[in-house]
Coordinates of C-alpha atoms and ligand atoms in Angstrom, one line a residue:
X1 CA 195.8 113.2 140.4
X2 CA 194.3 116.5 141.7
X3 CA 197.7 118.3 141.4
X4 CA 197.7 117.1 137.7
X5 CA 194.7 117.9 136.7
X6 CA 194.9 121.2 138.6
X7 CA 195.6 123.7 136.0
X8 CA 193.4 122.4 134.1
X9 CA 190.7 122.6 136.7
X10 CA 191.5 126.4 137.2
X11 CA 191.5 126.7 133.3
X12 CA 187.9 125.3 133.0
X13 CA 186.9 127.6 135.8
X14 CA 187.9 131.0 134.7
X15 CA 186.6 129.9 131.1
X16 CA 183.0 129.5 132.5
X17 CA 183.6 132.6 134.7
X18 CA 184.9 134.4 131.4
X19 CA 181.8 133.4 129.2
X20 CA 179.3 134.0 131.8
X21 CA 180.8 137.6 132.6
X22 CA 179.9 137.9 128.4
X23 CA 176.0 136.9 129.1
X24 CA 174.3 140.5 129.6
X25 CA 172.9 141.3 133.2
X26 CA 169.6 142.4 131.7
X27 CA 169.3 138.4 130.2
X28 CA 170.6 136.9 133.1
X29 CA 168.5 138.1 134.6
X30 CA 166.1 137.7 132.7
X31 CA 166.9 133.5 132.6
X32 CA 166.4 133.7 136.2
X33 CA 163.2 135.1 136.7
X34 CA 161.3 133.4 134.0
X35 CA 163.1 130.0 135.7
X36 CA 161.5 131.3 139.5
X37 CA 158.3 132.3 137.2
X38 CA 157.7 128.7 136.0
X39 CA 158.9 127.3 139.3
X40 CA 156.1 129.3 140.9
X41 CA 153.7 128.5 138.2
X42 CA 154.0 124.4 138.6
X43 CA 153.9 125.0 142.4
X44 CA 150.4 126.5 141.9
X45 CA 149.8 123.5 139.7
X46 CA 150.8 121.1 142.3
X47 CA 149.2 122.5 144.9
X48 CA 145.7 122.4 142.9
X49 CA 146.2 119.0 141.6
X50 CA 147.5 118.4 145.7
X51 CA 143.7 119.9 146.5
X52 CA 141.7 117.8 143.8
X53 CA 143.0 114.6 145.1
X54 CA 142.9 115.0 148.7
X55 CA 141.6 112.3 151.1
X56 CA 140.4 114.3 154.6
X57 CA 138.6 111.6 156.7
X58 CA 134.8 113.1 155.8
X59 CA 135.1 112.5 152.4
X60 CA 136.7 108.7 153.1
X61 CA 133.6 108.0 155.1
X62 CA 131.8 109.4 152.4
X63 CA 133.4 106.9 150.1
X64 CA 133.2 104.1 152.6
X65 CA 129.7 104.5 153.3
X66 CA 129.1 104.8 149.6
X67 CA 130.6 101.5 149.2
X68 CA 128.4 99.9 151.9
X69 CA 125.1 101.4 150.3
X70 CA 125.8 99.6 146.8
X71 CA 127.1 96.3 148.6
X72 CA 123.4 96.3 149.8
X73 CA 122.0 97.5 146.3
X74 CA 124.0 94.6 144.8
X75 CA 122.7 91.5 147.1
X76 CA 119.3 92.5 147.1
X77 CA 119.2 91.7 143.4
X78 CA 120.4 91.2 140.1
X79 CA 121.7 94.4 139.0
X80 CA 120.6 96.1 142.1
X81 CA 123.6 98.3 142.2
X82 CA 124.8 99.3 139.0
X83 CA 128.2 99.7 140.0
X84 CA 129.0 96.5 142.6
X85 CA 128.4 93.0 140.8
X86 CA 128.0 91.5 144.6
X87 CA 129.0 87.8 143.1
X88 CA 128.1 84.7 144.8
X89 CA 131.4 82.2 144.2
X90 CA 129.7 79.2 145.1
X91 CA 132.9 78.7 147.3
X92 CA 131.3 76.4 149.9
X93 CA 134.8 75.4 151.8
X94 CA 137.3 77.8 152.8
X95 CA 140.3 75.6 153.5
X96 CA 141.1 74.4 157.3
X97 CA 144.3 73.3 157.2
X98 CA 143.4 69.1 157.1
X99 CA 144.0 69.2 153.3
X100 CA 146.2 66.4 152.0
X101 CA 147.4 65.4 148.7
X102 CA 148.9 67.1 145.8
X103 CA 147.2 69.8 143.7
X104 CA 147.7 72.9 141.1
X105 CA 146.8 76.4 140.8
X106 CA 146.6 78.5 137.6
X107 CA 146.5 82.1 138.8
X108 CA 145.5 84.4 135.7
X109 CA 145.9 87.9 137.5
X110 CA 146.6 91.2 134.3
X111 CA 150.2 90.7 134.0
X112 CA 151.6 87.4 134.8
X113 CA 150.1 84.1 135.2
X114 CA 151.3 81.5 137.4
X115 CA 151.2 77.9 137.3
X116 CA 151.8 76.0 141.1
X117 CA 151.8 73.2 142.9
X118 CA 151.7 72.4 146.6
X119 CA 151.9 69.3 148.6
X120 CA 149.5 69.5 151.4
X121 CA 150.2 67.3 154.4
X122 CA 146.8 68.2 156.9
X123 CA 146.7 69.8 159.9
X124 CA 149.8 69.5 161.4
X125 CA 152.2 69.4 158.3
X126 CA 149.9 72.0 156.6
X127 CA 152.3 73.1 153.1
X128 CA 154.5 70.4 152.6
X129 CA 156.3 71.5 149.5
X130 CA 155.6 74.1 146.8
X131 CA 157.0 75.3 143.5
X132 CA 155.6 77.8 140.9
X133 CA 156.8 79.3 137.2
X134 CA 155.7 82.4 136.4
X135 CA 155.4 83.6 133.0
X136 CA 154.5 87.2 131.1
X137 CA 151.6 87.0 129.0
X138 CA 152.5 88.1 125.5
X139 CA 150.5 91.2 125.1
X140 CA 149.2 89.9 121.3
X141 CA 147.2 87.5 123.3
X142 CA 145.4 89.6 125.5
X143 CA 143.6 91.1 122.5
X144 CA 143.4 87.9 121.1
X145 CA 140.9 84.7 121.0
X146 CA 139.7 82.7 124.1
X147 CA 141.5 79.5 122.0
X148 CA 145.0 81.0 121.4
X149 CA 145.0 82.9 125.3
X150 CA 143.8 79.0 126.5
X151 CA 146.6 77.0 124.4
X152 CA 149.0 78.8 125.4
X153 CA 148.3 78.7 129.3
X154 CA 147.1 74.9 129.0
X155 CA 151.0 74.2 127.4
X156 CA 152.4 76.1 130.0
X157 CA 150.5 74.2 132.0
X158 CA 151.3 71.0 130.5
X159 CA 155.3 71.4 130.5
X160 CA 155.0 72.3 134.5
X161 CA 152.9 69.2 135.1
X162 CA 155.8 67.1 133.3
X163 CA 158.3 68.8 135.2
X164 CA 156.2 67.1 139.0
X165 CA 159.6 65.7 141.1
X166 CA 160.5 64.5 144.1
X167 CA 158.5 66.5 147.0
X168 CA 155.1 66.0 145.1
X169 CA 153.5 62.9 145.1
X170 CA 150.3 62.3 143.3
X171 CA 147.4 60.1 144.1
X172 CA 147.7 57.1 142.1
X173 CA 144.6 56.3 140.4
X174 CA 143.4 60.0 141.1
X175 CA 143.3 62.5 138.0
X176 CA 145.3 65.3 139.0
X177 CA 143.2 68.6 140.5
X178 CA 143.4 72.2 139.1
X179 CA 142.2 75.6 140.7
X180 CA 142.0 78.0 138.7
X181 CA 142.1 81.6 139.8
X182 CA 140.6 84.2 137.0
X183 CA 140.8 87.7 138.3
X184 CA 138.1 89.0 135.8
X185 CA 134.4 89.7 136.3
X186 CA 132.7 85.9 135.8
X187 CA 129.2 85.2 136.3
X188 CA 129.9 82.0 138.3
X189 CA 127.1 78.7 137.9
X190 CA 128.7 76.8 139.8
X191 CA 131.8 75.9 141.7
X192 CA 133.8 75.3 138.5
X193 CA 132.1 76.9 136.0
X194 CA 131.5 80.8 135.1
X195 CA 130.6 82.3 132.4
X196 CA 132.8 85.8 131.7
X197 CA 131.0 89.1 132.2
X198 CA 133.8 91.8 130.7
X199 CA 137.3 91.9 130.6
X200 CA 139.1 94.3 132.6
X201 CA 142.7 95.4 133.0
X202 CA 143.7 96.0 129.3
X203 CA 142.4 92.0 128.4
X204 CA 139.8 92.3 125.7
X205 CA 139.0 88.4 124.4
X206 CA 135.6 88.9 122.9
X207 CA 135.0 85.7 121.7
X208 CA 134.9 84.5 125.6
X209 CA 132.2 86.9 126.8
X210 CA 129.0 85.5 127.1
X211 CA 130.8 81.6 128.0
X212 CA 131.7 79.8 130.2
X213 CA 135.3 80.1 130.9
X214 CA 136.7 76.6 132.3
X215 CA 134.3 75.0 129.5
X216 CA 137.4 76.7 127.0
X217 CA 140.0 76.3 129.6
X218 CA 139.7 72.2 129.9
X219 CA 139.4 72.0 125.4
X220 CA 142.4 73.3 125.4
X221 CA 143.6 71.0 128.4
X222 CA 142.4 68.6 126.3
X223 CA 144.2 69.2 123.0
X224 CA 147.5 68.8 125.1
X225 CA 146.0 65.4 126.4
X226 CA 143.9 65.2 129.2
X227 CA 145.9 65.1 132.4
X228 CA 144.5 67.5 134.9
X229 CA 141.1 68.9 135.8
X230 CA 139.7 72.1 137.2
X231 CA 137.9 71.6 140.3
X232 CA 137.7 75.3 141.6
X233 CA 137.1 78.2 139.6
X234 CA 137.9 81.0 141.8
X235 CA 138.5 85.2 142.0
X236 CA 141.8 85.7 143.3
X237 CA 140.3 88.1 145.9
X238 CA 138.6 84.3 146.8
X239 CA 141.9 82.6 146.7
X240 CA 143.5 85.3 148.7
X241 CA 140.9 85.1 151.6
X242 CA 141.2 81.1 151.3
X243 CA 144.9 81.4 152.0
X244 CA 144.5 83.7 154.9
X245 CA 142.0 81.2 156.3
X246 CA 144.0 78.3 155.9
X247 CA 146.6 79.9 158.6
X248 CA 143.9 82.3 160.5
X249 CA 140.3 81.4 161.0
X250 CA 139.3 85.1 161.6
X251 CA 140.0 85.8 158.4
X252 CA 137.1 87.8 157.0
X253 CA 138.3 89.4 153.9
X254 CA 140.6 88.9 150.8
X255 CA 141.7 91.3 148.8
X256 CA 143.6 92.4 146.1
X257 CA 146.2 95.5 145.1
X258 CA 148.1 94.2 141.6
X259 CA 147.2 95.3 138.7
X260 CA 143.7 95.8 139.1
X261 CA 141.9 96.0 142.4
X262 CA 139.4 94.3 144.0
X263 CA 138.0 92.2 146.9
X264 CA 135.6 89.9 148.7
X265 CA 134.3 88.7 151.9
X266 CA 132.6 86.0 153.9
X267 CA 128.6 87.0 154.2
X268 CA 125.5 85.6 155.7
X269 CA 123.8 83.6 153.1
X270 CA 120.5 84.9 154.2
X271 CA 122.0 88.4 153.8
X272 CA 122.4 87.9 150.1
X273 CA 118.1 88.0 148.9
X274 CA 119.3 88.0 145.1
X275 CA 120.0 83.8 145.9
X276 CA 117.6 81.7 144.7
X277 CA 119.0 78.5 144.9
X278 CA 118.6 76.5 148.5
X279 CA 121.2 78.4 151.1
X280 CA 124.9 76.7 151.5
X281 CA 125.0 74.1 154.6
X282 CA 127.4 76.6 156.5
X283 CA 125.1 79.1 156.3
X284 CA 127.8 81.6 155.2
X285 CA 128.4 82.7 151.5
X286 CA 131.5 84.2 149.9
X287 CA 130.8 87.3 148.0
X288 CA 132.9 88.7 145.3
X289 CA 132.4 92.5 145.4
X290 CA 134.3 93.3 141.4
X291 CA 134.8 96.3 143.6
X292 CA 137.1 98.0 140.8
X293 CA 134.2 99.1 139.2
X294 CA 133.1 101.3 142.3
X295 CA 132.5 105.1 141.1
X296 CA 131.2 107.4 144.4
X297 CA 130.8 111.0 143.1
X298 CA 132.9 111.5 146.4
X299 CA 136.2 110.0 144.4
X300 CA 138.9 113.1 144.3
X301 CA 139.1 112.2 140.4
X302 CA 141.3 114.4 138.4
X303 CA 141.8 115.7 134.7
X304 CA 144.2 112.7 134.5
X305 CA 141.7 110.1 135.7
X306 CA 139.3 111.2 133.0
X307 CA 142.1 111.1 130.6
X308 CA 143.5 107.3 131.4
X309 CA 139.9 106.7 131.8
X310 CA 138.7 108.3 127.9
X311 CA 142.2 106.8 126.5
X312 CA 141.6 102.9 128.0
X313 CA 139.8 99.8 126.6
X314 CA 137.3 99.9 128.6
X315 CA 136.4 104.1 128.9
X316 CA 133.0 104.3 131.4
X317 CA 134.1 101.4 133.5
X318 CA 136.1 100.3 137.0
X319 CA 136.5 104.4 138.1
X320 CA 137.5 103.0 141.2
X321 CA 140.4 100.4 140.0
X322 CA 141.3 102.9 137.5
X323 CA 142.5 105.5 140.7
X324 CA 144.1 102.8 143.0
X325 CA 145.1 99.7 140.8
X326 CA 149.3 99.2 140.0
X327 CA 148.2 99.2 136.4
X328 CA 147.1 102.9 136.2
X329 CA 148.9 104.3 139.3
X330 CA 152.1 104.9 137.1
X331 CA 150.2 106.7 134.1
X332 CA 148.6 108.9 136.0
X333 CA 152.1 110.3 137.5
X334 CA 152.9 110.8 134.0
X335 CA 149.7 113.3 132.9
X336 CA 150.2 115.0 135.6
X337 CA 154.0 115.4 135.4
X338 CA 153.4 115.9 131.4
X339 CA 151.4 118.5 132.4
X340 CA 153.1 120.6 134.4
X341 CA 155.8 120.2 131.9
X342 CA 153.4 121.7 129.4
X343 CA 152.2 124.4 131.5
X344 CA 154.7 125.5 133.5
X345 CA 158.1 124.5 131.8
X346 CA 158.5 121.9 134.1
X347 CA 162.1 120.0 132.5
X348 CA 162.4 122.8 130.5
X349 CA 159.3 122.3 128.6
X350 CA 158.0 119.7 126.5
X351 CA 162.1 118.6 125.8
X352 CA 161.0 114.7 126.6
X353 CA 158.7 113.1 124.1
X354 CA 158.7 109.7 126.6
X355 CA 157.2 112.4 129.3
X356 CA 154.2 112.5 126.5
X357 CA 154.2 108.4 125.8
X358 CA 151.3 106.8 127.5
X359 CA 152.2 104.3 130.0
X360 CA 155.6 104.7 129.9
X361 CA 156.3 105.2 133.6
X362 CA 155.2 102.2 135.1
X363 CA 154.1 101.4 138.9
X364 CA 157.1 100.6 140.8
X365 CA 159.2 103.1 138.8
X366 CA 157.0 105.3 141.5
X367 CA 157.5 103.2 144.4
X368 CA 161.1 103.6 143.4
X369 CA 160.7 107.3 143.8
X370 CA 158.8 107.7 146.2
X371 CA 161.0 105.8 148.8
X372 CA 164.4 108.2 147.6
X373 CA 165.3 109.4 150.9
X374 CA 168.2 111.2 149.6
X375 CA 168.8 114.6 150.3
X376 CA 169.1 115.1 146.6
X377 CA 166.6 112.6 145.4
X378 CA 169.7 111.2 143.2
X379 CA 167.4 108.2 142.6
X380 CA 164.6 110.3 141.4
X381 CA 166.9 112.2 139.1
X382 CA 168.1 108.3 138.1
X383 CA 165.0 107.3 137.0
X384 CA 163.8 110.6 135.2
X385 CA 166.5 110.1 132.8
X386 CA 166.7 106.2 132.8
X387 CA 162.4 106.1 132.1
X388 CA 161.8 109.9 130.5
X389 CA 165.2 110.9 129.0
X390 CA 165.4 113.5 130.8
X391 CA 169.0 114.0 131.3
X392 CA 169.3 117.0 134.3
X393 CA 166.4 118.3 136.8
X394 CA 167.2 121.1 139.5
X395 CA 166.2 119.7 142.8
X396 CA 162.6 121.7 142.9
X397 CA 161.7 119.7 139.7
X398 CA 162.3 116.3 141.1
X399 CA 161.3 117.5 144.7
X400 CA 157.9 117.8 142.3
X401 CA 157.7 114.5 140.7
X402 CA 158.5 113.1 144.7
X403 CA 155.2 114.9 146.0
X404 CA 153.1 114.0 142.6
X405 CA 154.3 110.3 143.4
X406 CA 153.1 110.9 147.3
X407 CA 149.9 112.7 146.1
X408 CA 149.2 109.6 144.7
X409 CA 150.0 106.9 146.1
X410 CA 148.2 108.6 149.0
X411 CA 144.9 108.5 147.7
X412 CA 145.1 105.4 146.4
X413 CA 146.0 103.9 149.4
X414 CA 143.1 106.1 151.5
X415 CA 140.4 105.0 148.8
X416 CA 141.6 101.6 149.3
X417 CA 141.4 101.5 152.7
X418 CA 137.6 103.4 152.4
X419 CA 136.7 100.3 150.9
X420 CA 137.9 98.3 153.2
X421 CA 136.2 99.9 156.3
X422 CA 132.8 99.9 153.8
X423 CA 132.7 96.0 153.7
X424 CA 133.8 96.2 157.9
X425 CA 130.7 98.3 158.4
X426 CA 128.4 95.9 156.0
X427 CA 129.2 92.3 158.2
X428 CA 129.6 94.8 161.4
X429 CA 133.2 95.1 162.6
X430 CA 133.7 98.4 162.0
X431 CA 133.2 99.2 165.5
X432 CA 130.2 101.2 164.8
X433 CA 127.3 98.5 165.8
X434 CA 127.3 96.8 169.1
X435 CA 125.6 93.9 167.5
X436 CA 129.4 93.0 166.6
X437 CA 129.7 90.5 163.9
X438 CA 126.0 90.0 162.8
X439 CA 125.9 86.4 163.7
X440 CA 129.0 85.3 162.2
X441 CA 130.5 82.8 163.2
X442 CA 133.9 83.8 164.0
X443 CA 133.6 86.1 166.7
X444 CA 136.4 86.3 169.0
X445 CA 137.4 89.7 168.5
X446 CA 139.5 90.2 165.6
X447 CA 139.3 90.2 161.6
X448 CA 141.7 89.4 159.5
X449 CA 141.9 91.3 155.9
X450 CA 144.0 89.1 153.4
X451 CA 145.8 91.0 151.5
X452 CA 147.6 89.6 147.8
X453 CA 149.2 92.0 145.1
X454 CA 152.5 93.7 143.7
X455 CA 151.1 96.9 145.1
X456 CA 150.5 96.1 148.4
X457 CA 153.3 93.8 148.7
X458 CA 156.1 95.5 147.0
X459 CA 155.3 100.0 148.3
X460 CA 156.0 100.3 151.8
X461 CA 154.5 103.9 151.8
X462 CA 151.2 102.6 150.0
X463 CA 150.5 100.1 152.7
X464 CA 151.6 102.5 155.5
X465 CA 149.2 105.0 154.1
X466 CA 146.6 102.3 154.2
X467 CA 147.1 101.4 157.8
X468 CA 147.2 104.7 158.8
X469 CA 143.7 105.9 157.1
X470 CA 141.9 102.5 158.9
X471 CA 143.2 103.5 162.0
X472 CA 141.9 107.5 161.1
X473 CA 138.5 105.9 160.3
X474 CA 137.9 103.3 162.6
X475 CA 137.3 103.6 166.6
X476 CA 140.6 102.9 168.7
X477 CA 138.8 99.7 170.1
X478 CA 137.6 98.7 166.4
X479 CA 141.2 99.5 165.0
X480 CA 143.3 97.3 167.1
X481 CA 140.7 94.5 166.1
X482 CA 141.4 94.7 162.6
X483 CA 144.4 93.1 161.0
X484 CA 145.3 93.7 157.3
X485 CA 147.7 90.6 156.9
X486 CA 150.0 90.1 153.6
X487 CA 148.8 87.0 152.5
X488 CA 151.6 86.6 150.1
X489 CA 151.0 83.9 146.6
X490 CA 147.5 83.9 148.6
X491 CA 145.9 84.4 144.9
X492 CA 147.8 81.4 143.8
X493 CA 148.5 78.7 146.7
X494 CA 145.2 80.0 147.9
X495 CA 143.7 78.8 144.9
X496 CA 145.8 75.3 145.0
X497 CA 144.1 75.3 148.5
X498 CA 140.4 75.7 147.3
X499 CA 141.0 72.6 144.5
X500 CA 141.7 70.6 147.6
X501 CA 138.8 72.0 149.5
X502 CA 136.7 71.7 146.6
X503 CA 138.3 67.8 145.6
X504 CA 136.0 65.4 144.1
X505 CA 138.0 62.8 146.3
X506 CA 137.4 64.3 149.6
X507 CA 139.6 66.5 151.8
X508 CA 141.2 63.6 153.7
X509 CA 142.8 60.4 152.0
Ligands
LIG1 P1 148.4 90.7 138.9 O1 147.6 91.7 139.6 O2 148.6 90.9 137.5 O3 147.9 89.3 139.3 P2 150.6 91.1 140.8 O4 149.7 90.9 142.0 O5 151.9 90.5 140.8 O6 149.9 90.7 139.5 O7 150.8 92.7 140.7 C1 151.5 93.2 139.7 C2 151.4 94.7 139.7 O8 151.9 95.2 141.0 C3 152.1 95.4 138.7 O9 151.3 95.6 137.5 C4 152.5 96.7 139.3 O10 151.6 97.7 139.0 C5 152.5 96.4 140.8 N1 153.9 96.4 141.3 C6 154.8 95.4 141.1 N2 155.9 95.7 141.8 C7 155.7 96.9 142.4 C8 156.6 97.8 143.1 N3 157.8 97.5 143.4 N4 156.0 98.9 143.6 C9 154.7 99.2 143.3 N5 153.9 98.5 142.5 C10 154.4 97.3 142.1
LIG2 MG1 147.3 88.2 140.9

């Protein structure tokens, strides 16, 4: 084949060689400095926005002790901390493995919903049998009303209840029992009921605001005929830790990288002074931090967080998920990448009008890049043209769009982790107390963090990043104690867990 083609081959060369003999030296020239001119100019502009974002451990304590400041703002009372909501769940009993029987979850996170069930068969068989459908939620609905968002999840919910088979075996003469995880701010009133504070994540259901959330959840159950009940509402930071507990008793914390953030953890009742009902039995309480709204004036924000902040649904609000969560992390790649397009000729200019479309790189489109450990980034140049159009890039360009993608996924993994170490430091295991964990009960030494989400589960580099700035921040000693865990479905099957924690027929049939 090569022989045949050879001529040819030799033809096309000395063409080339011909035509570019014709291009003056004075504009070659020319080409090749303003190229090395713009080439210098974005490396100035990634090295400031490289600046702007950076993490160095002083300003993470910063942000961590930040965080612990308003956790204290926010229990001491209503509204005490303007940024930290510090909500009681009402959550009285983490699972502890004796569950039995058969129950479902509904796991409304920002992009999917879920509907499960598991078969739980007490201590020693623990998770018997399990089976979930996942399902997009069409976007007309999340800018919709509370009635067509709840008919539509309670028929989901109904076709996976008729689909129950061999494995799962329900109580007979038992109603069938529903947790319902509902990853959005909800001023909870009792164990299953909640009234809804704000939407967050790019949900905006007026008409719910101001009610009470499983109230609309079970009418629209009961338009499809009444077959199941909700007997835990729960955050899915709550059904995250509730999973990690039903394996690992020191688990302390749940939370949540998605599409939002956020996360809670177990507290001393008498901790939290805002309560003014009579303390829970156990004496503990779990509290649900709505941590995405978090907004230190040590955050390394940027020109593009202000812009995806200015541009979203909710402008003012959740700084904090709006730098780390999977649902931003992707956008902001893009403003800065648009950017240095603009201002620096980056891809030959503005010569992509996807570059300028907002949200159209999405999250694991930079997890994607990010991991190219090719020597020519082939799958960076892949996805440049496959998501932006953009049909070649020299290797300095995409060598660019790899460091924007580690820029950021760096400091959203650091902040992350800042948080973390805050709530550590507020119950005592950060290492920095000897008074250890504060009377908790669960002392023996190490805390579990349960960790749920796309983010965390699905970019290596953003949980390696994570590790890496607890173990910067904590003390050796303190930093082998703490274990941030994958506590995969936790938001789900951890929520299955707390219906049958939270049964109206008891744990144990
Ligand atoms: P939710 O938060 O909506 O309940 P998930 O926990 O499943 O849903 O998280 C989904 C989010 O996780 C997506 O919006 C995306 O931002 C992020 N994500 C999913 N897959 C990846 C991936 N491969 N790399 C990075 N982020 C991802
Ligand atoms: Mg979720």
């Amino acid at each position: 084949m090569s022989m045949s083609y050879g001529n040819t081959t030799v033809c096309v060369k000395s063409a080339v060689v011909v035509r570019s003999r014709r291009v003056p030296q004075w504009r070659a020239q020319s080409i090749a400095q303003q190229k090395s001119k713009s080439n210098q100019t974005a490396q100035i502009l990634l090295s400031e926005f490289r600046q702007a974002s950076a993490t160095p451990l002083h300003r993470l304590r910063q942000v961590s002790d930040d965080m612990t400041a308003e956790m204290h703002a926010g229990l001491l009372s209503e509204g005490g901390s303007q940024q930290l909501k510090m909500l009681p769940t009402y959550v009285e009993h983490l699972p502890t493995g004796d569950e039995e029987g058969l129950f479902y979850a509904v796991d409304l996170g920002g992009t999917n919903f879920r509907v499960l069930r598991v078969q739980l068969g007490g201590k020693e068989k623990r998770i018997m049998n399990q089976e979930y459908q996942e399902v997009a939620i069409p976007p007309e609905l999340m800018l919709g009303t509370s009635k067509e968002l709840f008919d539509f999840i309670a028929k989901t919910l109904a076709d996976f209840v008729a689909t129950e088979g061999e494995g799962f075996d329900a109580h007979s003469g038992h109603i069938r029992e529903l947790g319902f995880a509902f990853s959005f701010p909800v001023l909870q009133t009792s164990v299953k009921s909640g009234i809804v504070i704000h939407w967050t994540k790019g949900f905006k259901i007026d008409d719910a605001v101001g009610k009470d959330i499983v109230a609309a959840f079970e009418e629209a159950i009961g338009r499809k005929g009444d077959h199941i009940r909700v007997a835990a509402l729960v955050n899915d930071t709550v059904g995250t830790l509730a999973r990690g507990r039903f394996w690992n008793e020191d688990t302390m914390l749940g939370v949540i990288l998605g599409t939002g953030t956020n996360a809670c953890y177990v507290e001393q009742a008498d901790a939290v002074s805002k309560w003014r009902d009579p303390p829970p039995k156990s004496g503990e309480m779990i509290i649900n931090l709505e941590w995405g709204n978090f907004r230190s004036p040590h955050l390394p924000r940027t020109f593009a967080d202000e812009e995806v902040d200015v541009e979203s649904v909710n402008p003012g609000d959740q700084w904090f998920e709006k730098m780390v969560g999977g649902m931003y992390l992707g956008e902001i790649v893009r403003r800065v990448l648009a950017k240095i397009a603009q201002e620096a000729g980056l891809f030959g200019g503005s010569s992509s009008p996807k570059l300028f479309e907002p949200f159209s790189l999405s999250t694991p489109y930079v997890s994607k890049m990010h991991s190219d450990e090719s020597a020519e980034l082939t799958e960076v140049a892949k996805i440049l043209e496959d998501v932006f159009e953009i049909q070649s890039t020299t290797f300095q360009e995409r060598k660019i769009v790899h460091d924007v993608c580690d820029i950021l996924a760096e400091r959203g993994a650091r902040l992350a982790a800042a948080g973390i170490v805050g709530i550590l430091k507020k119950i005592g295991r950060d290492g920095s107390t000897t008074n250890g964990s504060q009377g908790l009960k669960n002392s023996n030494g190490k805390t579990v963090v349960a960790m749920d989400g796309g983010l965390y589960e699905h970019y290596a580099q953003f949980r390696s990043y994570m590790q890496a700035a607890i173990e910067e921040m904590l003390s050796e000693t303190a930093a082998k104690s703490v274990v941030l865990e994958l506590s995969k479905d936790g938001s789900g099957i951890g929520t299955a867990l707390l219906a049958a924690s939270h049964s109206q027929y008891g744990t144990v049939f």
